[in-house]
PDB file of C-alpha atoms in Angstrom:
ATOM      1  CA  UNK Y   1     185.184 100.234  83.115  1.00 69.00           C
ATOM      2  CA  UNK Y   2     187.533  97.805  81.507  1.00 83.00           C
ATOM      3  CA  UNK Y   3     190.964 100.303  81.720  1.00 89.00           C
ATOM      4  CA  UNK Y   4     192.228 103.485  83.007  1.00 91.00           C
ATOM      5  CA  UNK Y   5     195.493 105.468  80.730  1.00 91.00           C
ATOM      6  CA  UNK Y   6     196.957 108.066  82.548  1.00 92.00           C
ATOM      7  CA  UNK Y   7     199.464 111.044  80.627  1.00 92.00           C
ATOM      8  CA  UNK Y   8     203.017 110.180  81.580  1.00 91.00           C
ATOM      9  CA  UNK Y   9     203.473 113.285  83.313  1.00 88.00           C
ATOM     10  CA  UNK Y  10     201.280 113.599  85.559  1.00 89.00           C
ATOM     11  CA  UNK Y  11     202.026 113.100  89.096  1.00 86.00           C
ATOM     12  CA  UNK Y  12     199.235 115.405  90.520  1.00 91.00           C
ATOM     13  CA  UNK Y  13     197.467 113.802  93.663  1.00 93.00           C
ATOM     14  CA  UNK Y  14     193.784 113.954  91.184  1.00 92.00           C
ATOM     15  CA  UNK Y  15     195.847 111.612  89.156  1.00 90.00           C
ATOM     16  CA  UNK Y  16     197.201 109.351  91.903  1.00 91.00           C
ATOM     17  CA  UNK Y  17     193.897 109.097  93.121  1.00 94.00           C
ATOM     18  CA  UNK Y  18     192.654 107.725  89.724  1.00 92.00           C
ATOM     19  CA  UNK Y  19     195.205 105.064  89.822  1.00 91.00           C
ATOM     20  CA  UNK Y  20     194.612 103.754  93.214  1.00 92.00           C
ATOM     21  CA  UNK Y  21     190.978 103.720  92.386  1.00 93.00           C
ATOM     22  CA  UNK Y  22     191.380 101.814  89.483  1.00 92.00           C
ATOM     23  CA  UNK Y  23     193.581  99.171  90.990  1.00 91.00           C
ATOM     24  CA  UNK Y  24     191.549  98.806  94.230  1.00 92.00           C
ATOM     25  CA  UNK Y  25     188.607  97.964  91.505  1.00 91.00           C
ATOM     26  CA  UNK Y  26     191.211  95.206  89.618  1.00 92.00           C
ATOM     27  CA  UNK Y  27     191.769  97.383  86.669  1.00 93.00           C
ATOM     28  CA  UNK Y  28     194.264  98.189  84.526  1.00 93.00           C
ATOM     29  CA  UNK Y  29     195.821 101.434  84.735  1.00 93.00           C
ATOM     30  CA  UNK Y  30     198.152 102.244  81.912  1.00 91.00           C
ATOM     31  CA  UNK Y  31     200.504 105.770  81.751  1.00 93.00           C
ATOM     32  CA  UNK Y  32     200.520 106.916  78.119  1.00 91.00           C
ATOM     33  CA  UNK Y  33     202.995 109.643  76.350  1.00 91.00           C
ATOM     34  CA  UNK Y  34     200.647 113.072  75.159  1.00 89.00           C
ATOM     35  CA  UNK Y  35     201.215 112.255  71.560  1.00 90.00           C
ATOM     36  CA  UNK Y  36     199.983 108.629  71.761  1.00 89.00           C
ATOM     37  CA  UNK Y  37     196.906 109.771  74.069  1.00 88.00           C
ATOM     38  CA  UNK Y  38     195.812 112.040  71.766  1.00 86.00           C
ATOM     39  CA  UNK Y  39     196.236 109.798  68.605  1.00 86.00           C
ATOM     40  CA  UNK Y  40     193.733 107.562  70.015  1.00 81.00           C
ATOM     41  CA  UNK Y  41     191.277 110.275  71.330  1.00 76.00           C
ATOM     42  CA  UNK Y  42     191.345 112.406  68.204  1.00 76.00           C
ATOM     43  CA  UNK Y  43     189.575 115.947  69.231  1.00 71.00           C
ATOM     44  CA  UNK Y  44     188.455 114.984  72.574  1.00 70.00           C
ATOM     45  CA  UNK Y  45     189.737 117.282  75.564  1.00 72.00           C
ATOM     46  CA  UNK Y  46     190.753 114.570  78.216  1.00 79.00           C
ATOM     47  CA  UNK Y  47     193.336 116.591  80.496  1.00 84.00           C
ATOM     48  CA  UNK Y  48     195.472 113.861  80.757  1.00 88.00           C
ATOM     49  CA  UNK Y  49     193.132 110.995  81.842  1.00 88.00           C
ATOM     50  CA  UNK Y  50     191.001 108.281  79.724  1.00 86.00           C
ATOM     51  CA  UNK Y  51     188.570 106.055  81.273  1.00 82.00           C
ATOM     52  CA  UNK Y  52     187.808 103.084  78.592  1.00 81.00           C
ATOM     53  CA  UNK Y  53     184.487 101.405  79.359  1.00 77.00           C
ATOM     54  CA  UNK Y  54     182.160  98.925  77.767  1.00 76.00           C
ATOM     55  CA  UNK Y  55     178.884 100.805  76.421  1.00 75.00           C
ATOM     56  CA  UNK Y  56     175.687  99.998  78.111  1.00 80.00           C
ATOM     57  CA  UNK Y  57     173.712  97.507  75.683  1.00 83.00           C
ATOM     58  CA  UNK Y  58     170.942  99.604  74.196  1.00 84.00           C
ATOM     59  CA  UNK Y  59     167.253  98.431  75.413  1.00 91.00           C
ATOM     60  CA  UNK Y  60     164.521  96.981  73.453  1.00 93.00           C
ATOM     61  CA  UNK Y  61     160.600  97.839  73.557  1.00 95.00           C
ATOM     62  CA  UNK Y  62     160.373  94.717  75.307  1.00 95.00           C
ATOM     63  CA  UNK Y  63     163.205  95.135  77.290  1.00 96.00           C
ATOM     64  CA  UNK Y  64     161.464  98.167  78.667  1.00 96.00           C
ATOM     65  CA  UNK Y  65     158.085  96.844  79.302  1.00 96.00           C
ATOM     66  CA  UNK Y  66     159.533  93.760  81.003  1.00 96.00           C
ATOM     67  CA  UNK Y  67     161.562  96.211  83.576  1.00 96.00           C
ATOM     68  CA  UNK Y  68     158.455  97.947  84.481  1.00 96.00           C
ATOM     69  CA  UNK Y  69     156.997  95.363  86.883  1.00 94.00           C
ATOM     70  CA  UNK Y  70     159.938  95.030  88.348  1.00 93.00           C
ATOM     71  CA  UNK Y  71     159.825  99.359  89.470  1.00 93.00           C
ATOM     72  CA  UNK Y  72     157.505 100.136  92.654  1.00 90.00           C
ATOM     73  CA  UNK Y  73     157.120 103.698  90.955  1.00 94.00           C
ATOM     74  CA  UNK Y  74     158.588 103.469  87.301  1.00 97.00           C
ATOM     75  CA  UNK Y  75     159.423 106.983  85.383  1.00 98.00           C
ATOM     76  CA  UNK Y  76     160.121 107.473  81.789  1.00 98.00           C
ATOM     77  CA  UNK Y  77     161.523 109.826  80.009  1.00 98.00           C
ATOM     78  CA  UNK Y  78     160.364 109.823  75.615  1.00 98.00           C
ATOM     79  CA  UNK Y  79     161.479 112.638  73.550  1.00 97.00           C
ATOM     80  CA  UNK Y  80     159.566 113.489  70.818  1.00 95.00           C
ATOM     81  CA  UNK Y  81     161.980 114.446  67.397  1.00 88.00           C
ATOM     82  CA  UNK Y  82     164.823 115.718  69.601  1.00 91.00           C
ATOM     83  CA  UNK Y  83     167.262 115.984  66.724  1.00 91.00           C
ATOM     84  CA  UNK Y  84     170.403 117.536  68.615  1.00 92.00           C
ATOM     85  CA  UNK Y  85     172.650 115.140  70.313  1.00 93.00           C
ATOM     86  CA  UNK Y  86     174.209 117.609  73.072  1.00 93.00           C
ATOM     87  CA  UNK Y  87     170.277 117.734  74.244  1.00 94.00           C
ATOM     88  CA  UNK Y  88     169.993 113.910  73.887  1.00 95.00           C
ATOM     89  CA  UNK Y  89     173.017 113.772  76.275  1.00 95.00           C
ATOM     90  CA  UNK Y  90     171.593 116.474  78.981  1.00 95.00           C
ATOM     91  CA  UNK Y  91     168.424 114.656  78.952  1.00 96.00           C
ATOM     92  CA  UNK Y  92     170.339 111.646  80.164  1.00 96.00           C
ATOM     93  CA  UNK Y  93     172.255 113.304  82.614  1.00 96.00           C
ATOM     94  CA  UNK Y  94     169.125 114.631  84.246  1.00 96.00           C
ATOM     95  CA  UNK Y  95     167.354 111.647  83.459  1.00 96.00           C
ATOM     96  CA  UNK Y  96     170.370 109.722  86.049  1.00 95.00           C
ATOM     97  CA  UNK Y  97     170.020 112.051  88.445  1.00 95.00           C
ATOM     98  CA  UNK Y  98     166.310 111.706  88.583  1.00 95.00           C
ATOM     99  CA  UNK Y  99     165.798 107.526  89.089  1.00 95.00           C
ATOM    100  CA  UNK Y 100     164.522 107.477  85.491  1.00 97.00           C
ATOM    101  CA  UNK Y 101     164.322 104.113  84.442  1.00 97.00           C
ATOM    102  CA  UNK Y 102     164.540 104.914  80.966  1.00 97.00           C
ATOM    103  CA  UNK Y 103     164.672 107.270  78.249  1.00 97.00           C
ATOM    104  CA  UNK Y 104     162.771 106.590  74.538  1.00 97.00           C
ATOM    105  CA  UNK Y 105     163.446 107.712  71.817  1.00 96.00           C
ATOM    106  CA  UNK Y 106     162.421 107.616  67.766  1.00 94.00           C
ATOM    107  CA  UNK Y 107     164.649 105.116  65.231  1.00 92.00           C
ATOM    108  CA  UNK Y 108     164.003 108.091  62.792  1.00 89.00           C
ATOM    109  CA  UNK Y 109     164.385 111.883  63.011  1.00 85.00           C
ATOM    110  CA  UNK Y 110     166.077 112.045  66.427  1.00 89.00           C
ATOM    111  CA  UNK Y 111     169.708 112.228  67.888  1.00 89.00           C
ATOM    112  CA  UNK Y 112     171.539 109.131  67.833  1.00 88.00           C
ATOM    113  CA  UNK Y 113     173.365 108.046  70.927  1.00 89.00           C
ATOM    114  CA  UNK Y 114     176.996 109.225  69.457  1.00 88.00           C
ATOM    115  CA  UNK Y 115     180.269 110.352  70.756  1.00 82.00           C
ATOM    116  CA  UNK Y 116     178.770 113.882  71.271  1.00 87.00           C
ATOM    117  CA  UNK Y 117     175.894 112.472  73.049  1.00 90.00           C
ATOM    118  CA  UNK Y 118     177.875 110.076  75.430  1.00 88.00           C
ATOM    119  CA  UNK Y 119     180.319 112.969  76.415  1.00 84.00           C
ATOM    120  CA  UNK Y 120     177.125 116.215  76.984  1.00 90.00           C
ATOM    121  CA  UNK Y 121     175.598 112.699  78.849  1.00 91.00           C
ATOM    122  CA  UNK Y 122     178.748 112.598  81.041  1.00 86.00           C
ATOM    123  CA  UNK Y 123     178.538 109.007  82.245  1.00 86.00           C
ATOM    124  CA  UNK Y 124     175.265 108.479  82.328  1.00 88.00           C
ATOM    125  CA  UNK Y 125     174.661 107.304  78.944  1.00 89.00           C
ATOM    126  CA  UNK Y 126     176.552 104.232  80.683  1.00 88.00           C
ATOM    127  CA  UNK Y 127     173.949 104.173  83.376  1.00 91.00           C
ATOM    128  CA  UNK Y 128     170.471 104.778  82.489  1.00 94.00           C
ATOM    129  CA  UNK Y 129     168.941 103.212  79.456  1.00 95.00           C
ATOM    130  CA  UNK Y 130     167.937 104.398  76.076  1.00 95.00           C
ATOM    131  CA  UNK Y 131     165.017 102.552  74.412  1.00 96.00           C
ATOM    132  CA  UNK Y 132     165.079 103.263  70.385  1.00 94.00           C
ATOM    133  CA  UNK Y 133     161.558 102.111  69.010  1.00 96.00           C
ATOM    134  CA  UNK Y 134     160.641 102.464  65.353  1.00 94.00           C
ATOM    135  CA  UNK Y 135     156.713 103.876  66.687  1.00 95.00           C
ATOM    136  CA  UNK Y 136     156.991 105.849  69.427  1.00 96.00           C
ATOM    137  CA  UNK Y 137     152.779 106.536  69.663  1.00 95.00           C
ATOM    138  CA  UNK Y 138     152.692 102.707  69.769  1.00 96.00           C
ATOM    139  CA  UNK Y 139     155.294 102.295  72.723  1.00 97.00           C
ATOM    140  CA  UNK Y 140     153.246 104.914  74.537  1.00 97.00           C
ATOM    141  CA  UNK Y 141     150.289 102.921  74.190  1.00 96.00           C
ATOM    142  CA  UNK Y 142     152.182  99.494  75.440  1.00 97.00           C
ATOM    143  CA  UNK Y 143     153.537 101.830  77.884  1.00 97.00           C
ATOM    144  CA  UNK Y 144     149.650 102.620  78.926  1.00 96.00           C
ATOM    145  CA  UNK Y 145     148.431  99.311  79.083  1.00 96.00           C
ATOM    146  CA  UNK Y 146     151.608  98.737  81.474  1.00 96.00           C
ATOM    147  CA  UNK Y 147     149.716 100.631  83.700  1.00 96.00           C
ATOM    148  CA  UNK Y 148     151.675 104.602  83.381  1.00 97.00           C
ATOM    149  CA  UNK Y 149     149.773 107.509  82.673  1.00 98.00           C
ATOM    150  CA  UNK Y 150     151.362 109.675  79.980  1.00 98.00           C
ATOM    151  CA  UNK Y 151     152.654 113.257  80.561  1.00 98.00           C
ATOM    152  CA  UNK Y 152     153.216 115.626  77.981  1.00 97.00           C
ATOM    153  CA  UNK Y 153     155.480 119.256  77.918  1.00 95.00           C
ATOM    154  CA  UNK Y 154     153.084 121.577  76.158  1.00 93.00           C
ATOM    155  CA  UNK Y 155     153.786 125.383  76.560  1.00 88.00           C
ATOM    156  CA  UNK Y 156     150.176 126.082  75.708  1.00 89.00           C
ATOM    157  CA  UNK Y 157     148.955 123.485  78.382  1.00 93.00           C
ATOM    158  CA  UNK Y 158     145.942 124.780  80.790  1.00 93.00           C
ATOM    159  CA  UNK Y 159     147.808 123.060  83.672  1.00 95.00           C
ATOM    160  CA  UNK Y 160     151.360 124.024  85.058  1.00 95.00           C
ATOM    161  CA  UNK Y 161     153.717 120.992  85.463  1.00 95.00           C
ATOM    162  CA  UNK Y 162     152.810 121.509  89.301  1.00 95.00           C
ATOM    163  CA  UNK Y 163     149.022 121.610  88.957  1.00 96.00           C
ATOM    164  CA  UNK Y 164     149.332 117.788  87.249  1.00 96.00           C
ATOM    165  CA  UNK Y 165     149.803 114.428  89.241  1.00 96.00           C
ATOM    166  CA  UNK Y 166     153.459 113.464  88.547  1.00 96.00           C
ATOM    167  CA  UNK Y 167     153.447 110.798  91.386  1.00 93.00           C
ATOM    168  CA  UNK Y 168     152.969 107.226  90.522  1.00 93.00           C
ATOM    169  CA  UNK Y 169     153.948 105.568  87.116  1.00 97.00           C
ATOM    170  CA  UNK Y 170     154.560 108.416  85.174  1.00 98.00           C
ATOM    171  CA  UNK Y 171     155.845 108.830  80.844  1.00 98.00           C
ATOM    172  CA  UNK Y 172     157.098 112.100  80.587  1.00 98.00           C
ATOM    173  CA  UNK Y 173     156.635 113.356  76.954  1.00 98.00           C
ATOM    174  CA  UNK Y 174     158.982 116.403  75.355  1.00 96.00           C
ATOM    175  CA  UNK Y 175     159.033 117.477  71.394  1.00 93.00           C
ATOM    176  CA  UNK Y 176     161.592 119.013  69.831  1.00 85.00           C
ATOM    177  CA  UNK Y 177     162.231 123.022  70.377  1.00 76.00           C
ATOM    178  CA  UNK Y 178     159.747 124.787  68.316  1.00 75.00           C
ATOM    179  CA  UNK Y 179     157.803 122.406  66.893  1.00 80.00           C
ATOM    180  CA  UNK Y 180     156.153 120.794  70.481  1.00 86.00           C
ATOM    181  CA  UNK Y 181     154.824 117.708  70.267  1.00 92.00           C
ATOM    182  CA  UNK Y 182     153.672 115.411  67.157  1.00 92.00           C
ATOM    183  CA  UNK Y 183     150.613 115.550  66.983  1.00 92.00           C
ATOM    184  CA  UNK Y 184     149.697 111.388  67.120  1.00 93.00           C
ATOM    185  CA  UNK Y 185     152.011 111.751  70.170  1.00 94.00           C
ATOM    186  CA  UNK Y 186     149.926 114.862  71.778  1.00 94.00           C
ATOM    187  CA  UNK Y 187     146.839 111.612  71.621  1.00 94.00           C
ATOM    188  CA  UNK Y 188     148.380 109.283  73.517  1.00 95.00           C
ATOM    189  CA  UNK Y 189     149.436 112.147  76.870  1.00 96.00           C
ATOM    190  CA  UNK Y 190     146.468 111.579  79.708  1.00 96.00           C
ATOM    191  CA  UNK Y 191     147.566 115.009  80.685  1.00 96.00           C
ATOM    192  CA  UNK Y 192     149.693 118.177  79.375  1.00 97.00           C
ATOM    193  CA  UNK Y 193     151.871 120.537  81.517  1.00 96.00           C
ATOM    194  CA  UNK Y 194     153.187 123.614  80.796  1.00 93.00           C
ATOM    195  CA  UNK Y 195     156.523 124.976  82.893  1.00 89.00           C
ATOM    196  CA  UNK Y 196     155.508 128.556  83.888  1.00 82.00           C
ATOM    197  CA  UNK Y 197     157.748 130.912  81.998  1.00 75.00           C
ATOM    198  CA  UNK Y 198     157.775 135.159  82.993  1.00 68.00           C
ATOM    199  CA  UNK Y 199     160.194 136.043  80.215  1.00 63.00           C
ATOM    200  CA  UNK Y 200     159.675 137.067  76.260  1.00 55.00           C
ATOM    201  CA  UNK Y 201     161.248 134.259  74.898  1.00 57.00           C
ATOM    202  CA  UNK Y 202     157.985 131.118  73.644  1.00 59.00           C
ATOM    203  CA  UNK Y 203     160.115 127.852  74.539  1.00 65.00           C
ATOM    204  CA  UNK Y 204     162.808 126.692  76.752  1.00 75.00           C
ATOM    205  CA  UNK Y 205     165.999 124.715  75.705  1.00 88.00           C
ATOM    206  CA  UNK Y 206     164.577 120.761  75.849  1.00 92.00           C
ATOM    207  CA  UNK Y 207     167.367 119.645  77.957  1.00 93.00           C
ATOM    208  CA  UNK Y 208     166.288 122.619  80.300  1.00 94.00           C
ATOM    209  CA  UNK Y 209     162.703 121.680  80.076  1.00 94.00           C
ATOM    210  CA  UNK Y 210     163.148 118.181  80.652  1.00 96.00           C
ATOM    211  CA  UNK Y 211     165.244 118.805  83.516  1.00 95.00           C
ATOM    212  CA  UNK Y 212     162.638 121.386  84.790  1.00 95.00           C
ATOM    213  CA  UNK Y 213     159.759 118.503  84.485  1.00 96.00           C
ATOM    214  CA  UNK Y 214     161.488 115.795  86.248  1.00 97.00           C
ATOM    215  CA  UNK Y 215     162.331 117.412  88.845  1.00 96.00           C
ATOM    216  CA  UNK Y 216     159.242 118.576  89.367  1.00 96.00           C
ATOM    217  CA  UNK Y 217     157.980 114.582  89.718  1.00 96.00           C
ATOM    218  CA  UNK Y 218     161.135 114.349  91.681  1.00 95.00           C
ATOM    219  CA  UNK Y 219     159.822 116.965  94.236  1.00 95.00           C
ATOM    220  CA  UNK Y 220     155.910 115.333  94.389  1.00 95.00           C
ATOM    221  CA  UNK Y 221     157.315 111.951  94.956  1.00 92.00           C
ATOM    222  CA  UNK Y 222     159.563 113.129  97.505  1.00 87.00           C
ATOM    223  CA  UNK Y 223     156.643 115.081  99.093  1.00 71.00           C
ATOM    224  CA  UNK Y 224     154.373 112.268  99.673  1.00 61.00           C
TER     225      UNK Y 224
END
């Protein structure tokens, strides 16, 4: 975080809160009239508060597979033509929550990591990795040789996300809504999972899914 801007205005203890934190951490806190704060935020709700922070430096391929040694029990998250940036940002605020170390994605035909993105990620954008690669069946196969088994979401799977080993160094592979999987990707997955489903509808939101499949590992690592 590099400064805080508060409304003028507000005197609310949330806000004095805010301040104190952000002094006791050395940074700037600066109050702000409405008109200005908005100016600079354009059509962003902000009730009154900004945070301005320095983006987390987006990871390389070899970035990633240099992290991995350094991970008792490494999990990645790769999503497979995810084209809709609130999902992008979901998946990294499950992926957060879960340990993930981090999330891949396609250079071409996917969400980019954009305003929308940052704000559905809600922080964590700043706090877990995402790893762009230009051939995402080739990173899974680096990722392989690195010694993690993959795991892809397939709602036609023979085994539930529950029936399939999700302990130990783990990909975890969604498509986009619809479509599933690629099918070069669908070669690389050791296993496929399904997420058991009672209802009419044939696939789950991917943010939901994703969220569904980690923590699912999150439960088998926590179980052994």
């Amino acid at each position: 975080m590099l400064r805080v801007y508060l409304q003028q205005g507000r005197a609310d203890a949330r806000a004095a809160q805010i301040e104190q934190l952000a002094k006791s951490a050395g940074k700037p806190v600066e109050r702000i009239d409405a008109a200005r704060l908005q100016a600079r935020l354009g059509s962003a709700v902000h009730q009154g508060v900004v945070a301005e922070v320095a983006p987390l430096p987006p990871w390389h391929e070899d970035e990633l597979l240099e992290a991995i040694p350094t991970h008792e029990c490494p999990l990645v998250l790769a999503l497979d033509g995810v084209q809709d940036p609130h999902n992008l940002g979901a998946c990294l605020r499950t992926a957060d929550a879960c340990g993930v170390l981090a999330l891949v994605v396609p250079r071409d035909r996917a969400a980019p990591l954009n305003a929308t993105a940052r704000k559905s990620a809600s922080g964590a954008a700043e706090t877990t990795p995402v790893v762009t690669v230009t051939n995402l069946a080739r990173t899974l196969g680096l990722l392989k040789e690195a010694g993690l088994w993959i795991v892809g979401a397939d709602a036609e799977a023979p085994q539930t996300a529950a029936e399939v080993d999700l302990n130990g160094p783990r990909v975890l592979v969604l498509g986009a809504e619809g479509r599933g999987l690629r099918a070069l990707t669908r070669r690389h997955c050791d296993w496929l999972a399904r997420l058991p489903s009672r209802g009419a509808v044939e696939s789950l939101n991917v943010s939901v899914a994703a969220g569904m499949l980690l923590y699912e590992a999150l439960r088998q690592r926590r179980a052994t």
